[in-house]
Short mmCIF file of C-alpha atoms and ligand atoms in Angstrom, two decimals:
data_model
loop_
_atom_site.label_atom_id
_atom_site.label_comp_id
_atom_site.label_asym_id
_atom_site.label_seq_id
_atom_site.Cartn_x
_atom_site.Cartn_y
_atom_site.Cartn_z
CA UNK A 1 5.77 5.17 -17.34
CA UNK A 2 7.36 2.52 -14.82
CA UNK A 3 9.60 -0.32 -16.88
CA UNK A 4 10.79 -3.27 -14.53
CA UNK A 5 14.36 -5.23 -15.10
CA UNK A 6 14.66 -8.65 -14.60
CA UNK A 7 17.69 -10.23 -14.51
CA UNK A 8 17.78 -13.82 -15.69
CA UNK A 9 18.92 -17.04 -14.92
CA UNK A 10 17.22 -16.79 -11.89
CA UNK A 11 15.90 -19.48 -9.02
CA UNK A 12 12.71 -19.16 -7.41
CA UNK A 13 13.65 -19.77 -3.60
CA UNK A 14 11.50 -20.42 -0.46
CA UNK A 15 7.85 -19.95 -0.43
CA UNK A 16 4.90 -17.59 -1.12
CA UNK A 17 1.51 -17.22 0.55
CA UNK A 18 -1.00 -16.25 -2.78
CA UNK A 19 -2.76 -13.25 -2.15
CA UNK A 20 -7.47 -13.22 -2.25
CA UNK A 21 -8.26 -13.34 -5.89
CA UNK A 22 -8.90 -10.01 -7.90
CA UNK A 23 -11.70 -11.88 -9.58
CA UNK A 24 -13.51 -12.42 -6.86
CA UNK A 25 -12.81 -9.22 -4.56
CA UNK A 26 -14.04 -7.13 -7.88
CA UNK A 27 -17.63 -8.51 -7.81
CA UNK A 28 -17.71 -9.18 -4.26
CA UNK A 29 -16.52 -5.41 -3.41
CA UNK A 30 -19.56 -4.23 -5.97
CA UNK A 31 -21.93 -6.15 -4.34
CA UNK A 32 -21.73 -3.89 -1.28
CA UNK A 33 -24.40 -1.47 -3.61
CA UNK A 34 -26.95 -3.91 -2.99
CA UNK A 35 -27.52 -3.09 0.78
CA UNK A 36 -27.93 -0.42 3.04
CA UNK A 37 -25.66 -1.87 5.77
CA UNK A 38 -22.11 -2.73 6.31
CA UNK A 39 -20.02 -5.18 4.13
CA UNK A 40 -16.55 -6.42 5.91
CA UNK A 41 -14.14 -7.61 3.41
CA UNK A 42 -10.65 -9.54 4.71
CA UNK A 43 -7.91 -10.85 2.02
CA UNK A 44 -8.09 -7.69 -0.25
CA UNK A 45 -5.44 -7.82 -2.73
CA UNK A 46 -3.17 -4.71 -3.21
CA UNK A 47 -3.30 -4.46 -6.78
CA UNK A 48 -4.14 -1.83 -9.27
CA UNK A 49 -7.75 -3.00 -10.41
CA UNK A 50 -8.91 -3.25 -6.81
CA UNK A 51 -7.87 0.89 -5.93
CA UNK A 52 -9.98 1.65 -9.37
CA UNK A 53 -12.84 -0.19 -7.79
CA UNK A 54 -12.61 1.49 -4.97
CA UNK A 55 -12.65 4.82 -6.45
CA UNK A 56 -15.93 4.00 -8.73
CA UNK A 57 -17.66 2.86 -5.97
CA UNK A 58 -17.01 5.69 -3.86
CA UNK A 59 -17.97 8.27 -6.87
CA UNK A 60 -21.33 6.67 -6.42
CA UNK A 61 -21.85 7.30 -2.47
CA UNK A 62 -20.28 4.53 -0.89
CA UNK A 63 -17.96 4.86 1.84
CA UNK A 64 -15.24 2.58 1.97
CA UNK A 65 -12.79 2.01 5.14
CA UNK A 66 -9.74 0.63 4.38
CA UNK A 67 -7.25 -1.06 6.42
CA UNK A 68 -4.51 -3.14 4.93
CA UNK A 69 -5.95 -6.36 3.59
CA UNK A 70 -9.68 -5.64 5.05
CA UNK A 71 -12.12 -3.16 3.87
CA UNK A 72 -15.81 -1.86 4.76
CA UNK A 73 -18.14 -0.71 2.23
CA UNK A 74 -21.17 1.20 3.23
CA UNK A 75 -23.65 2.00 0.57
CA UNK A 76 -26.70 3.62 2.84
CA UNK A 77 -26.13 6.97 1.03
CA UNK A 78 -25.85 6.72 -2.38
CA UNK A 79 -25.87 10.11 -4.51
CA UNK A 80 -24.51 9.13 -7.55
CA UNK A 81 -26.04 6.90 -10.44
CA UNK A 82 -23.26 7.66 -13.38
CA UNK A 83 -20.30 5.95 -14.16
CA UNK A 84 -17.74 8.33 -16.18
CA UNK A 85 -15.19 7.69 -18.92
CA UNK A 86 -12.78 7.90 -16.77
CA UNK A 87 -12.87 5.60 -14.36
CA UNK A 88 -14.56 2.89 -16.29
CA UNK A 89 -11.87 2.76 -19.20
CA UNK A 90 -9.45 1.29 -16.64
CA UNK A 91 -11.25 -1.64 -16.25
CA UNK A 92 -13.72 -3.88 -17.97
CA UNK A 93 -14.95 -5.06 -14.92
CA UNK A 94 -16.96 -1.89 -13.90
CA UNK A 95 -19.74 -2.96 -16.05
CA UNK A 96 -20.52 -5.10 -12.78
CA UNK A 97 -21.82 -2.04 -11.48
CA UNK A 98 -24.01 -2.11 -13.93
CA UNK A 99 -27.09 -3.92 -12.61
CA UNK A 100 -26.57 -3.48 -8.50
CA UNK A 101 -26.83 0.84 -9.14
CA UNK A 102 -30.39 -0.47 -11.64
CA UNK A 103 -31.59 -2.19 -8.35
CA UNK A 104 -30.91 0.73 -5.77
CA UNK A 105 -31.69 4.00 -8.41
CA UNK A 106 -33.70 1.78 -10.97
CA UNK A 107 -31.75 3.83 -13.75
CA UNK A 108 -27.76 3.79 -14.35
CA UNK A 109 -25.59 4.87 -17.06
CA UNK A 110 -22.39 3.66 -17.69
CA UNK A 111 -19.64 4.72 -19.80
CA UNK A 112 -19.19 1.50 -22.35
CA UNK A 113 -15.76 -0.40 -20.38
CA UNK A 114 -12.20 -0.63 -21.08
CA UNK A 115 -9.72 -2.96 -19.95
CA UNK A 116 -7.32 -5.26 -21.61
CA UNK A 117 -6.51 -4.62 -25.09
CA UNK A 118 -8.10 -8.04 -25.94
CA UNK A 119 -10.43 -8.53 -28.51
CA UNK A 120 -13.92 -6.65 -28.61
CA UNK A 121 -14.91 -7.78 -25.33
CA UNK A 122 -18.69 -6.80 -26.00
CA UNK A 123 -21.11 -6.38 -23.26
CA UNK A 124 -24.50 -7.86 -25.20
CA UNK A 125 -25.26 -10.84 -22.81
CA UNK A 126 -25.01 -8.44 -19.90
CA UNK A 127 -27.30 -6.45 -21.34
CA UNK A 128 -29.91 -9.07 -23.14
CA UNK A 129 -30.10 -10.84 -19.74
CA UNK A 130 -30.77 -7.59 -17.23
CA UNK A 131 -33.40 -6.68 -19.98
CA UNK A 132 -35.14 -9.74 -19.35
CA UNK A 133 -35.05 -8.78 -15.53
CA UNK A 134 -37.10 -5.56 -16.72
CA UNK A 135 -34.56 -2.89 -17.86
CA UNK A 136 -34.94 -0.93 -21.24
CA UNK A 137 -31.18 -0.05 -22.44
CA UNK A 138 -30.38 2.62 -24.76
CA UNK A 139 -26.56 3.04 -26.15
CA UNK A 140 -25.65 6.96 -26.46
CA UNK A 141 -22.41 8.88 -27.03
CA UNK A 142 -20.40 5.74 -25.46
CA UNK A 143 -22.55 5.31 -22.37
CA UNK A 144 -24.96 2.72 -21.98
CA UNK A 145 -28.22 4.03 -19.89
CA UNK A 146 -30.48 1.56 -18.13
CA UNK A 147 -33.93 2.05 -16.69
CA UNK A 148 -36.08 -0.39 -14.84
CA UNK A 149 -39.69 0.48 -16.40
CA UNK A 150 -41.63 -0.79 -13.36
CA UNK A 151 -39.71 -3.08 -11.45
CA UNK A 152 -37.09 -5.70 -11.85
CA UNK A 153 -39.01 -9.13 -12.02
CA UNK A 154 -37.34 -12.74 -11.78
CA UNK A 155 -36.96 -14.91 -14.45
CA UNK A 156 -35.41 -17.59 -16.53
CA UNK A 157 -32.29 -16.79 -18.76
CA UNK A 158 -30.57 -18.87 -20.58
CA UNK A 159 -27.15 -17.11 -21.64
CA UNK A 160 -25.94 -18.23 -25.00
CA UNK A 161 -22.39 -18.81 -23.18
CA UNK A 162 -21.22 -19.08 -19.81
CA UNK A 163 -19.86 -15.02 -19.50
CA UNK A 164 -18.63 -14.80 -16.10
CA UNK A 165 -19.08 -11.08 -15.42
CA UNK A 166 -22.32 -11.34 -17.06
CA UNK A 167 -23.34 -14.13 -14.48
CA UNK A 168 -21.83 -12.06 -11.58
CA UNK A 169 -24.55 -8.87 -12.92
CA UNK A 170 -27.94 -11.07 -13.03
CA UNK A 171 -26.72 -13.19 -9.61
CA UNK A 172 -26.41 -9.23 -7.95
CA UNK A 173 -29.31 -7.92 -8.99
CA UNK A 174 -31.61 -10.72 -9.17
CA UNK A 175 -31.32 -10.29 -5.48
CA UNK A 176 -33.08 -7.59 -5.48
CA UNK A 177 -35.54 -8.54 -7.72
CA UNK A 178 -39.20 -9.57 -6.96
CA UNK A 179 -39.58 -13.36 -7.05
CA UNK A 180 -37.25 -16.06 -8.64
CA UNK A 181 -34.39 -15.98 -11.55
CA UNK A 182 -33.06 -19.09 -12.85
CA UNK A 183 -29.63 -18.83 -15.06
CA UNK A 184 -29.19 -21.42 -17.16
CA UNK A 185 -25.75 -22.15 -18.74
CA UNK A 186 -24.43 -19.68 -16.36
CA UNK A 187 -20.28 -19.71 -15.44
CA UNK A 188 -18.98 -22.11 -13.17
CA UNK A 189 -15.91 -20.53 -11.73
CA UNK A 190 -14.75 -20.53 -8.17
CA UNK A 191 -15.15 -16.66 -8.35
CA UNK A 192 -18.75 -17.30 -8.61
CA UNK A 193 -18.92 -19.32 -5.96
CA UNK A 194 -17.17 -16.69 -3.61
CA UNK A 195 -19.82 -14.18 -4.38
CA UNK A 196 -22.56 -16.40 -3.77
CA UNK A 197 -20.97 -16.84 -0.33
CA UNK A 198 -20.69 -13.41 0.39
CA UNK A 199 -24.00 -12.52 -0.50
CA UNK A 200 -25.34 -15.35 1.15
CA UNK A 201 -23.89 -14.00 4.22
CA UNK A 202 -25.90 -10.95 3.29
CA UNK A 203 -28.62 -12.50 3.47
CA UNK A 204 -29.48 -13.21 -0.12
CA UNK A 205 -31.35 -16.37 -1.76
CA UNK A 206 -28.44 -18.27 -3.85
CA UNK A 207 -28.35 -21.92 -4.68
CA UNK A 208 -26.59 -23.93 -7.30
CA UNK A 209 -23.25 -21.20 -7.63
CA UNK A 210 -20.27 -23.71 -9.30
CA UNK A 211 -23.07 -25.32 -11.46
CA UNK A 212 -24.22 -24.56 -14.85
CA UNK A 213 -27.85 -23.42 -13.06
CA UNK A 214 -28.51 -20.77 -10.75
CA UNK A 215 -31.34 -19.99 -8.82
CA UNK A 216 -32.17 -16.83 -7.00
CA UNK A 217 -35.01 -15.70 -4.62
CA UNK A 218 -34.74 -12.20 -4.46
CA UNK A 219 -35.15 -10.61 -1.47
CA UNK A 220 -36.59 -7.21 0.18
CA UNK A 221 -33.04 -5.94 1.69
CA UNK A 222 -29.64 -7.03 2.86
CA UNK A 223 -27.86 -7.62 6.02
CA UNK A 224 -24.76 -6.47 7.78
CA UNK A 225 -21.95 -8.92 7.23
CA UNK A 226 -17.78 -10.29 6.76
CA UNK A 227 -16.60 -12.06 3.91
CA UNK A 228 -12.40 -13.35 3.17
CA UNK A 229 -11.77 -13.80 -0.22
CA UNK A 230 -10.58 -16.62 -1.92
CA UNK A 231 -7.44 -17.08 -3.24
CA UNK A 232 -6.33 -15.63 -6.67
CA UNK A 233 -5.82 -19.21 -8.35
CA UNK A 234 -4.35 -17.37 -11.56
CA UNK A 235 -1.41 -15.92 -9.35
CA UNK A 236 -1.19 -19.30 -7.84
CA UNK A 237 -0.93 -20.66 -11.19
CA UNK A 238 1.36 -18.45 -12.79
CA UNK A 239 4.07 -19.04 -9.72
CA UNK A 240 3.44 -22.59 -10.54
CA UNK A 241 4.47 -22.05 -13.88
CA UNK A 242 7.55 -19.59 -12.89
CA UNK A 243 8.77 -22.07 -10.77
CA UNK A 244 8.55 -25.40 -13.27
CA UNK A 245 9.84 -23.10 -15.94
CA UNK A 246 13.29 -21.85 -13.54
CA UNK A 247 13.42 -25.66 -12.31
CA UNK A 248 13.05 -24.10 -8.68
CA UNK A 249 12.06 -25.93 -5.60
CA UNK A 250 9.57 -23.55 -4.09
CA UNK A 251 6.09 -23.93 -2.19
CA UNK A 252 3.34 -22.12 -3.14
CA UNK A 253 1.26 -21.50 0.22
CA UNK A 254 -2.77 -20.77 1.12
CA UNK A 255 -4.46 -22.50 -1.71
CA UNK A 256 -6.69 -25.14 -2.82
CA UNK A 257 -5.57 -27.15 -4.96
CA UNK A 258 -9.29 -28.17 -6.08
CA UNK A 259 -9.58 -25.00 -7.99
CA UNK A 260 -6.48 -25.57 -9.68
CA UNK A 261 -6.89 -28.83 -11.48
CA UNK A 262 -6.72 -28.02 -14.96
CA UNK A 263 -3.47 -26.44 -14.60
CA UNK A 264 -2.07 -29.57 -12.29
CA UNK A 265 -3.97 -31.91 -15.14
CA UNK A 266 -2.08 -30.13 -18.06
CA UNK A 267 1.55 -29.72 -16.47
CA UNK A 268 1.58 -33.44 -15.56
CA UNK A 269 1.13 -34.74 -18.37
CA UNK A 270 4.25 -32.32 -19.42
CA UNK A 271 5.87 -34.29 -16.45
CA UNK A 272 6.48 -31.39 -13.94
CA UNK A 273 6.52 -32.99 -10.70
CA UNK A 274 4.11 -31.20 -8.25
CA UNK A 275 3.52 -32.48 -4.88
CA UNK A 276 -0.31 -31.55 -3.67
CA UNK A 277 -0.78 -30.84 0.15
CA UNK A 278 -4.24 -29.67 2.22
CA UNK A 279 -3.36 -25.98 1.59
CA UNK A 280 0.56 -25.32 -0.72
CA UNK A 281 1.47 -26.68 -3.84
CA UNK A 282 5.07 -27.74 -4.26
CA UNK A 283 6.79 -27.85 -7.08
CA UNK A 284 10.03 -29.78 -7.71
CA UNK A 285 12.86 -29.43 -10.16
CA UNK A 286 12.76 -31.42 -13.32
CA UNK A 287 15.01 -31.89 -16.18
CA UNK A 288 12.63 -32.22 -18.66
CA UNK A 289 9.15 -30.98 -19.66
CA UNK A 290 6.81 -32.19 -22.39
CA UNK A 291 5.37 -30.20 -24.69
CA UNK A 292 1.47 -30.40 -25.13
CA UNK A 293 -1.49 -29.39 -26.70
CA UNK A 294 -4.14 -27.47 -25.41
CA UNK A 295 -7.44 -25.54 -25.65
CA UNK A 296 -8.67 -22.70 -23.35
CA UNK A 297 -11.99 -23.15 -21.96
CA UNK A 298 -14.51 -21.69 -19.57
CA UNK A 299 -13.96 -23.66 -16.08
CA UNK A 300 -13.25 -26.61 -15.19
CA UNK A 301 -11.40 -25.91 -18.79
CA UNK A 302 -7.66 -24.44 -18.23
CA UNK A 303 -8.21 -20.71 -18.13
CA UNK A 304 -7.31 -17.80 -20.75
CA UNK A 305 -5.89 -15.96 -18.03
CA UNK A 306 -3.19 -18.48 -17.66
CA UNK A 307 -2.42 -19.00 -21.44
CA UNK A 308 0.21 -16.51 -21.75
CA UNK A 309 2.15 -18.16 -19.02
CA UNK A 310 1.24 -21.51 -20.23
CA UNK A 311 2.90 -20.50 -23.64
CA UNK A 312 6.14 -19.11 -22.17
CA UNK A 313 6.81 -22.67 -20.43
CA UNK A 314 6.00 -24.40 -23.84
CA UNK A 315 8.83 -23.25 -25.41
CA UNK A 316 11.18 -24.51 -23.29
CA UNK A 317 9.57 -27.93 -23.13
CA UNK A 318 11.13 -30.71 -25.26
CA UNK A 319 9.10 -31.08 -28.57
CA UNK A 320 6.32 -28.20 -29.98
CA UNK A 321 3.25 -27.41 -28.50
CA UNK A 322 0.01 -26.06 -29.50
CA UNK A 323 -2.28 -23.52 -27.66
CA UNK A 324 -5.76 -22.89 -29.05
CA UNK A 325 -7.47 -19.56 -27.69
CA UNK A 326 -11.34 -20.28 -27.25
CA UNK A 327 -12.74 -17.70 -25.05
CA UNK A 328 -11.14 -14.27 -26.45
CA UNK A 329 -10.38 -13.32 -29.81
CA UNK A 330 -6.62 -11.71 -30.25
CA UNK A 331 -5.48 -12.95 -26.97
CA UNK A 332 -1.66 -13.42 -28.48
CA UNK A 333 -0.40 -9.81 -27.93
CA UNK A 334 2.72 -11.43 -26.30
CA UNK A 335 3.65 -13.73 -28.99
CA UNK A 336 5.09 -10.85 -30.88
CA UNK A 337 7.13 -9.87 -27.43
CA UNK A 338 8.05 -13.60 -26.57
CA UNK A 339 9.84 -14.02 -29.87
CA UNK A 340 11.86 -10.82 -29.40
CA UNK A 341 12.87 -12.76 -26.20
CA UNK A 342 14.09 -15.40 -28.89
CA UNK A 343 10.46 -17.66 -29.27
CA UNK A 344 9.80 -19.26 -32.30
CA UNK A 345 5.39 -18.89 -31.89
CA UNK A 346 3.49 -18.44 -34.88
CA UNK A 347 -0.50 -17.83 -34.96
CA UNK A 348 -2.37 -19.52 -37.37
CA UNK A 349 -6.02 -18.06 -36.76
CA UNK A 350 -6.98 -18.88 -32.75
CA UNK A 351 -3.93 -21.28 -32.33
CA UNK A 352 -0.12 -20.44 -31.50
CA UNK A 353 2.21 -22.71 -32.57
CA UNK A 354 5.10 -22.69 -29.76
CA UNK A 355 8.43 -24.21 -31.07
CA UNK A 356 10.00 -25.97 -27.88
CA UNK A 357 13.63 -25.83 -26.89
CA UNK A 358 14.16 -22.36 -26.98
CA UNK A 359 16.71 -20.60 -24.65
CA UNK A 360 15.32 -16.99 -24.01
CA UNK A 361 17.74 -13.99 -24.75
CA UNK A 362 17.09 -10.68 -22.35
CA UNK A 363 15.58 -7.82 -24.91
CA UNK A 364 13.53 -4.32 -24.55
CA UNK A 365 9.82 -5.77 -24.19
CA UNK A 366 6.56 -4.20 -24.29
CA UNK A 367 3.44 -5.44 -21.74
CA UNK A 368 0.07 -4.96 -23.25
CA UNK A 369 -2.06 -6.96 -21.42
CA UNK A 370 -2.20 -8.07 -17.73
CA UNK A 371 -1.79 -11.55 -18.30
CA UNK A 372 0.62 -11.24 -21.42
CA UNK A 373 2.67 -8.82 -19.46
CA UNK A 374 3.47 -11.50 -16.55
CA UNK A 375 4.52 -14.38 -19.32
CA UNK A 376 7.35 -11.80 -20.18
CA UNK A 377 8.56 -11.90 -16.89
CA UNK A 378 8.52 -15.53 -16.94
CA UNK A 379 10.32 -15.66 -19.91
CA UNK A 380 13.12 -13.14 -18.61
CA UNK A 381 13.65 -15.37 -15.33
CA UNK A 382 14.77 -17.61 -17.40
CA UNK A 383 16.70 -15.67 -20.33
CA UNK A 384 20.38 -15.19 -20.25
CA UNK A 385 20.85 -11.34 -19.61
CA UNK A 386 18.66 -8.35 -18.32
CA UNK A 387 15.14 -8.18 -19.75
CA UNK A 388 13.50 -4.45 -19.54
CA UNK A 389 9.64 -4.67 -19.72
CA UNK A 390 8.37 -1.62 -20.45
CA UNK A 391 4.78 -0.51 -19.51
CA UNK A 392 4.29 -2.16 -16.42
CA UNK A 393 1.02 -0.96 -15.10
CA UNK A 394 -0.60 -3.68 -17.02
CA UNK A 395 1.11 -5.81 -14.33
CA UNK A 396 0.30 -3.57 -11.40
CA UNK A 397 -3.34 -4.08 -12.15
CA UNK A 398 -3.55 -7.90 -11.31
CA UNK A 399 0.06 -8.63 -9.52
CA UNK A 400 0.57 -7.18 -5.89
CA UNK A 401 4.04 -4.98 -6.03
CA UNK A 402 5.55 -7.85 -8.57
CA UNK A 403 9.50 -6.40 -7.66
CA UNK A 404 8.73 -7.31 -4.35
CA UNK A 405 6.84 -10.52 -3.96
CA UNK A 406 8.81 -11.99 -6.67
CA UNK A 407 12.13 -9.95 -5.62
CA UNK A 408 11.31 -11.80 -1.66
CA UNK A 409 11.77 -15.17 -3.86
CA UNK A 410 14.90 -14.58 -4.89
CA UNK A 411 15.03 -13.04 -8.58
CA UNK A 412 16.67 -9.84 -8.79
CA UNK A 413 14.10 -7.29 -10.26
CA UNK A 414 13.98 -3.62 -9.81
CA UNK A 415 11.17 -0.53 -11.23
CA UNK A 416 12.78 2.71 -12.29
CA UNK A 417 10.03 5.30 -12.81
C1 LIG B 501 -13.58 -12.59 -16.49
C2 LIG B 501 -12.26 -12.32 -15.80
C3 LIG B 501 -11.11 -12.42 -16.79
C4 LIG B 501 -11.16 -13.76 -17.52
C5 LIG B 501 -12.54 -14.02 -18.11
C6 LIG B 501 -12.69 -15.41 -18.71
C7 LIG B 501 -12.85 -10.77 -14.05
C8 LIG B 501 -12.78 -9.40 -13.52
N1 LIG B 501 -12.28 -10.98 -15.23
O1 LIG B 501 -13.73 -11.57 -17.48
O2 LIG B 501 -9.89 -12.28 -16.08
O3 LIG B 501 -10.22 -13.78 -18.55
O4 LIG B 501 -13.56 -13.87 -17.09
O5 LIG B 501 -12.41 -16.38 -17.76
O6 LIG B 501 -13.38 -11.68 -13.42
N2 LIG B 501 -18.64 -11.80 -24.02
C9 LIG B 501 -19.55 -11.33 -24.94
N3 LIG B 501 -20.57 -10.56 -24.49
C10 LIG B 501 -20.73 -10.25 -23.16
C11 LIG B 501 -19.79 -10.75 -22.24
C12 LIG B 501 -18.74 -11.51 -22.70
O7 LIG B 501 -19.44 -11.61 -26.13
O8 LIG B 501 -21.69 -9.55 -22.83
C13 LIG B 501 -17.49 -12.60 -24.50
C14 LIG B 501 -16.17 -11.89 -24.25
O9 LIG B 501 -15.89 -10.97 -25.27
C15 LIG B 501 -15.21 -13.04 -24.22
C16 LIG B 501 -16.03 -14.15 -23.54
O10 LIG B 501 -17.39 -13.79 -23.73
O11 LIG B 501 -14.85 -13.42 -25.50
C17 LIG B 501 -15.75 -14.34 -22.07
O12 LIG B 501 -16.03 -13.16 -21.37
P1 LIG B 501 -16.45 -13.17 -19.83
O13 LIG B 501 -16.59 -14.56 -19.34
O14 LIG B 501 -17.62 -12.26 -19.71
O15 LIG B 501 -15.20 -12.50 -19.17
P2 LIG B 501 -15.14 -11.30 -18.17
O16 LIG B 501 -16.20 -11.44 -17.13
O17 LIG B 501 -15.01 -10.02 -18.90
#
């Protein structure tokens, strides 16, 4: 298994154009099982979760041309309606599958989904809320099998909490459904929004995506059509974070600082100084950060995916800081790793107390999740010494070739196999 060395004490230099968001090219990429035509993708991330796509997708039918950054997905001959073990356990994301293969085959199974090691992760609201679109679900030997009894009818669901991958399911396949849905309390993030886009393009019946109601007119069948992903605002982030936390002057290019406003909220009122432009962030050195106290919460909120990061700034901040996990249980697998970095965090039930004015020490780490894994290398930028992170294809799934984009910035990091 691939480790990465960092070695610390180390500037961010320069500038980095952020990469299109996983989050949004997973659902978007799916979406190409809703139609019988060509979907053009541009701003493809190279990352680990997006090749695993790929390969479900095309163990359905679909045949997918790729070209560097731009793909097209053609779904006209699909043979397939089974999603194995094996390439669902990868990824929790492939439940997205789920309801686009009910509204071509009007039956699916689906091996139940893997991913990060965080929490249960259960998929109940996906399922509650394609059921009310007319599916009957069974749960057998880990799979989950679907059918669509006579057809899938709109309809109004109200989700008891704003899931986002459950949100991207019913938006999919409501489009294919006879008449209107409305989702009520659905998720707000930008991801959402970018999948709207892209199936407006292709033709589909979406209004009210970035709001907490959703409203979809299904129609008979898609259109050809080209879609550029938006940028991955958690990479954006956690550069933002790297460089406040190695008191770097660095830009952080092609992104929209709109979709980043909890983070900019929270880290200046640690007093990082962050100067906004139309499309780059840049950050400039400070002495001194705050510590703070914060929740995670479904957007606008500040997001999970960027507590781990978050956490590793806090404890260099002056004064302790508080980080309360709200949307996934056990969501502190790198506390344990931080402190053998030389931390001080302690969990008391969904909140991590982070002692502040730590100096990091370079140690043998472990990554376990994706986002946990990229707060070590945070940490080890800034430790005195070499930091070995062990288990890196938790990184590979969400960070494009880490050694090199963050290697290109001036850190020295190297992969031995
Ligand atoms: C997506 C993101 C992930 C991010 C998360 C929250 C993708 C591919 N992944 O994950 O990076 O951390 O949003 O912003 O976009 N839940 C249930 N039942 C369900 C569905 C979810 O109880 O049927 C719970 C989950 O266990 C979790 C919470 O709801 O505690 C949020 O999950 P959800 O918003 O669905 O996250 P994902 O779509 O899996």
């Amino acid at each position: 298994m691939d480790k990465i060395i960092i070695d610390g004490k180390s500037n961010l230099i320069g500038s980095i154009d952020i990469p299109g968001s996983k989050n949004a090219a997973l659902p978007i990429l799916v979406s190409s099982l809703l139609s019988k035509k060509n979907l053009k993708i541009h701003n493809i991330p190279e990352v680990q979760d997006i090749k695993s796509m790929i390969q479900l997708l095309k163990s359905f039918g679909v045949s997918v041309i790729k070209k560097e950054n731009e793909v097209i997905l053609n779904a006209k001959n699909l043979k397939n309606n089974i999603a194995d073990y094996d390439l669902v356990r990868k990824m929790r994301a492939s439940i997205l599958v789920l309801g686009p293969l009910l509204a071509r085959f009007k039956k699916a199974t689906i091996s139940l989904p893997g991913g990060c090691a965080i929490g249960t992760r259960p998929i109940d609201i996906h399922l509650d809320s394609l059921s009310q679109l007319g599916v009957k679900f069974k749960i057998e030997n880990g799979f989950v099998k679907g059918v669509v009894e006579k057809e899938l009818v709109g309809s109004k669901i109200i989700l008891p909490f704003p899931s986002v991958g459950a949100t991207e399911n019913l938006i999919m396949t409501a489009c294919l459904s006879k008449g209107t849905t409305i989702i009520k309390n659905s998720a707000k993030e930008p991801e959402i929004i970018d999948l709207a886009k892209s199936l407006i393009a292709m033709g589909a019946k979406i209004s009210g995506s970035g709001t907490n109601t959703i409203i979809i007119k299904g129609v008979q069948n898609l259109k050809e059509a080209n879609h550029k992903i938006m940028f991955d605002r958690i990479t954006a982030g956690t550069f933002i974070i790297a460089a406040v936390m190695t008191k770097s002057k660095f830009k952080i290019q092609n992104v929209n600082s709109k979709y980043l406003k909890s983070l900019i909220q929270v880290l200046s009122k640690m007093k990082a100084k962050l100067k906004i432009q139309k499309n780059s962030i840049i950050v400039v050195p400070t002495s001194k950060i705050n510590g703070i106290n914060i929740n995670t919460a479904p957007y606008p909120g500040f997001p999970t995916d960027l507590q781990a990061q978050m956490m590793a700034l806090m404890c260099l901040a002056k004064g302790n800081s508080k980080i309360s996990e709200k949307i996934f249980e056990n969501r502190f697998l790198h506390v344990a790793e931080l402190n053998r970095l030389g931390a001080n965090i302690k969990v008391v039930k969904d909140t991590a107390l982070i002692e502040g004015n730590v100096r990091f020490r370079g140690a043998q780490v472990m990554a376990s999740d994706l986002r946990a894994s990229v707060s070590l290398v945070l940490a080890a930028l800034c430790a005195e010494g070499k930091t070995v992170i062990n288990r890196v294809y938790h990184l590979d799934r969400g960070y494009e070739k880490i050694e090199k984009t963050l290697g290109n910035c001036g850190p020295t990091i190297t992969r031995k196999k």
